[in-house]
Short mmCIF file of C-alpha atoms in Angstrom, two decimals:
data_model
loop_
_atom_site.label_atom_id
_atom_site.label_comp_id
_atom_site.label_asym_id
_atom_site.label_seq_id
_atom_site.Cartn_x
_atom_site.Cartn_y
_atom_site.Cartn_z
CA UNK A 93 3.05 47.14 -27.45
CA UNK A 94 2.12 45.66 -30.81
CA UNK A 95 0.05 47.58 -33.34
CA UNK A 96 -2.89 45.98 -35.19
CA UNK A 97 -0.87 44.82 -38.24
CA UNK A 98 1.79 43.20 -36.07
CA UNK A 99 -0.85 41.47 -33.96
CA UNK A 100 -2.60 40.26 -37.10
CA UNK A 101 0.61 38.90 -38.68
CA UNK A 102 1.66 37.31 -35.38
CA UNK A 103 -1.73 35.59 -35.03
CA UNK A 104 -1.74 34.48 -38.69
CA UNK A 105 1.74 32.96 -38.44
CA UNK A 106 0.86 31.07 -35.23
CA UNK A 107 -2.40 29.84 -36.80
CA UNK A 108 -0.52 28.88 -39.98
CA UNK A 109 2.01 26.88 -37.98
CA UNK A 110 -0.76 25.20 -35.98
CA UNK A 111 -2.78 24.35 -39.12
CA UNK A 112 0.33 23.00 -40.89
CA UNK A 113 1.13 20.85 -37.84
CA UNK A 114 -2.46 19.55 -37.68
CA UNK A 115 -2.43 18.83 -41.44
CA UNK A 116 0.80 16.83 -41.17
CA UNK A 117 -0.38 15.01 -38.01
CA UNK A 118 -3.85 14.10 -39.34
CA UNK A 119 -3.24 13.57 -43.08
CA UNK A 120 0.46 12.97 -43.81
CA UNK A 121 1.35 11.00 -40.64
CA UNK A 122 -1.18 8.15 -41.18
CA UNK A 123 0.37 7.50 -44.63
CA UNK A 124 3.83 7.27 -43.05
CA UNK A 125 2.44 5.06 -40.27
CA UNK A 126 1.28 2.48 -42.82
CA UNK A 127 4.72 2.44 -44.46
CA UNK A 128 6.49 2.18 -41.10
CA UNK A 129 4.15 -0.60 -39.89
CA UNK A 130 5.12 -2.80 -42.87
CA UNK A 131 8.81 -2.96 -41.93
CA UNK A 132 10.07 -5.53 -39.47
CA UNK A 133 12.53 -3.06 -37.90
CA UNK A 134 11.29 -1.99 -34.44
CA UNK A 135 13.17 1.31 -34.23
CA UNK A 136 11.25 3.01 -37.05
CA UNK A 137 7.93 2.44 -35.23
CA UNK A 138 9.40 3.94 -32.04
CA UNK A 139 10.89 6.89 -33.92
CA UNK A 140 7.61 7.57 -35.75
CA UNK A 141 5.49 7.37 -32.59
CA UNK A 142 7.78 9.71 -30.66
CA UNK A 143 8.30 12.23 -33.48
CA UNK A 144 4.59 12.40 -34.31
CA UNK A 145 3.85 13.64 -30.77
CA UNK A 146 5.97 16.74 -31.46
CA UNK A 147 4.75 17.66 -34.97
CA UNK A 148 2.05 20.14 -33.88
CA UNK A 149 4.20 21.87 -31.18
CA UNK A 150 7.15 22.13 -33.61
CA UNK A 151 5.15 23.79 -36.38
CA UNK A 152 3.36 26.06 -33.89
CA UNK A 153 6.78 27.10 -32.50
CA UNK A 154 8.09 27.83 -36.01
CA UNK A 155 4.95 29.87 -36.76
CA UNK A 156 5.44 31.75 -33.48
CA UNK A 157 9.05 32.47 -34.43
CA UNK A 158 8.22 33.88 -37.87
CA UNK A 159 5.31 35.88 -36.45
CA UNK A 160 7.51 37.28 -33.68
CA UNK A 161 10.16 38.34 -36.22
CA UNK A 162 7.57 40.64 -37.84
CA UNK A 163 7.00 42.44 -34.53
CA UNK A 164 9.14 45.55 -34.02
CA UNK A 165 10.82 45.06 -30.67
CA UNK A 166 14.11 45.34 -28.88
CA UNK A 167 16.76 42.87 -30.09
CA UNK A 168 17.02 41.32 -26.61
CA UNK A 169 13.41 40.10 -26.81
CA UNK A 170 14.09 38.46 -30.17
CA UNK A 171 17.18 36.88 -28.60
CA UNK A 172 15.07 35.56 -25.71
CA UNK A 173 12.61 34.02 -28.14
CA UNK A 174 15.41 32.40 -30.15
CA UNK A 175 16.94 30.99 -26.95
CA UNK A 176 13.53 29.74 -25.79
CA UNK A 177 12.83 28.04 -29.12
CA UNK A 178 16.33 26.54 -29.20
CA UNK A 179 15.79 25.12 -25.69
CA UNK A 180 12.37 23.78 -26.77
CA UNK A 181 13.76 22.06 -29.89
CA UNK A 182 16.81 20.61 -28.10
CA UNK A 183 14.57 19.34 -25.28
CA UNK A 184 12.10 17.75 -27.71
CA UNK A 185 14.88 16.03 -29.70
CA UNK A 186 16.50 14.87 -26.44
CA UNK A 187 13.11 13.50 -25.31
CA UNK A 188 12.69 11.63 -28.62
CA UNK A 189 16.20 10.13 -28.51
CA UNK A 190 15.81 9.10 -24.85
CA UNK A 191 12.45 7.41 -25.47
CA UNK A 192 13.58 5.65 -28.66
CA UNK A 193 16.80 4.30 -27.13
CA UNK A 194 15.00 3.36 -23.92
CA UNK A 195 12.26 1.67 -25.96
CA UNK A 196 14.83 -0.35 -27.89
CA UNK A 197 16.19 -1.79 -24.63
CA UNK A 198 12.82 -3.15 -23.54
CA UNK A 199 13.33 -6.88 -23.95
CA UNK A 200 10.18 -8.99 -23.90
CA UNK A 201 10.36 -12.38 -22.23
CA UNK A 202 9.58 -15.52 -24.21
CA UNK A 203 6.21 -16.45 -22.60
CA UNK A 204 4.36 -13.19 -22.91
CA UNK A 205 4.38 -9.48 -23.30
CA UNK A 206 5.95 -8.74 -19.91
CA UNK A 207 9.06 -6.57 -20.01
CA UNK A 208 12.13 -8.11 -18.37
CA UNK A 209 13.05 -6.09 -15.24
CA UNK A 210 16.73 -5.70 -16.09
CA UNK A 211 15.84 -4.05 -19.39
CA UNK A 212 13.83 -1.34 -17.62
CA UNK A 213 16.85 -0.58 -15.40
CA UNK A 214 19.06 -0.24 -18.48
CA UNK A 215 16.37 1.88 -20.19
CA UNK A 216 16.18 4.23 -17.20
CA UNK A 217 19.98 4.57 -17.08
CA UNK A 218 20.02 5.42 -20.81
CA UNK A 219 17.24 8.01 -20.30
CA UNK A 220 19.16 9.71 -17.47
CA UNK A 221 22.36 9.83 -19.57
CA UNK A 222 20.54 11.25 -22.63
CA UNK A 223 18.70 13.87 -20.54
CA UNK A 224 21.99 14.93 -18.91
CA UNK A 225 23.55 15.29 -22.38
CA UNK A 226 20.53 17.33 -23.52
CA UNK A 227 20.85 19.66 -20.52
CA UNK A 228 24.58 20.09 -21.23
CA UNK A 229 23.84 20.92 -24.90
CA UNK A 230 21.26 23.52 -23.80
CA UNK A 231 23.69 25.10 -21.30
CA UNK A 232 26.49 25.16 -23.89
CA UNK A 233 24.27 26.79 -26.51
CA UNK A 234 23.20 29.47 -23.99
CA UNK A 235 26.87 30.38 -23.61
CA UNK A 236 27.37 28.78 -20.18
CA UNK A 237 30.72 27.00 -19.89
CA UNK A 238 30.08 23.31 -19.26
CA UNK A 239 33.73 22.31 -18.71
CA UNK A 240 33.56 22.90 -14.90
CA UNK A 241 30.25 21.00 -14.79
CA UNK A 242 31.78 18.04 -16.67
CA UNK A 243 34.79 18.06 -14.33
CA UNK A 244 32.51 18.08 -11.27
CA UNK A 245 30.38 15.28 -12.74
CA UNK A 246 33.51 13.22 -13.47
CA UNK A 247 34.92 13.64 -9.96
CA UNK A 248 31.47 13.08 -8.41
CA UNK A 249 30.92 9.98 -10.54
CA UNK A 250 34.28 8.56 -9.49
CA UNK A 251 33.50 9.21 -5.80
CA UNK A 252 30.05 7.60 -6.08
CA UNK A 253 31.46 4.60 -7.98
CA UNK A 254 34.08 4.00 -5.29
CA UNK A 255 31.57 4.46 -2.47
CA UNK A 256 28.98 2.14 -4.05
CA UNK A 257 31.42 -0.45 -5.37
CA UNK A 258 29.88 -3.43 -3.55
CA UNK A 259 26.30 -2.34 -4.29
CA UNK A 260 27.06 -1.84 -8.00
CA UNK A 261 28.77 -5.25 -8.13
CA UNK A 262 25.61 -6.86 -6.73
CA UNK A 263 23.37 -4.85 -9.09
CA UNK A 264 25.28 -5.88 -12.21
CA UNK A 265 25.50 -9.47 -11.00
CA UNK A 266 21.73 -9.48 -10.56
CA UNK A 267 21.20 -8.03 -14.04
CA UNK A 268 23.51 -10.69 -15.48
CA UNK A 269 21.55 -13.46 -13.76
CA UNK A 270 18.20 -12.09 -14.97
#
């Protein structure tokens, strides 16, 4: 169990991380938003919107990490925290990349603001691929060998592609027509 000093430091570091995240989200982010809004490039708006959602959790996690390092505990608990934070950061970056790339595929049709259906299919496929890559990165960084998983995915993908050959032909033909 933690003594009073350790509890105090732990709480102060978490609060410091949270306050820093709130400061950046409420004061620094609006300045960046104005700069980003002026550019014609669409990707920077998407990147800013997705990254800004993670500012407070990121800084709170960093505060938690530094607070936890001040607590005297078994090394395995510190290792668990490091693994948990690594998973959290990899997941958040994966989520940002998936949403930005998926957002870039959303093609608007000429008449209005409606998203073309084929672009949402492509966006969903990109999201699934990015999430799978994120999961593989997390497994690899935890020390789990991903080579057998990749082999199984390759063989499984080949089997599915052969089994669904006609369906996939129709799907891609439909996307091409749209």
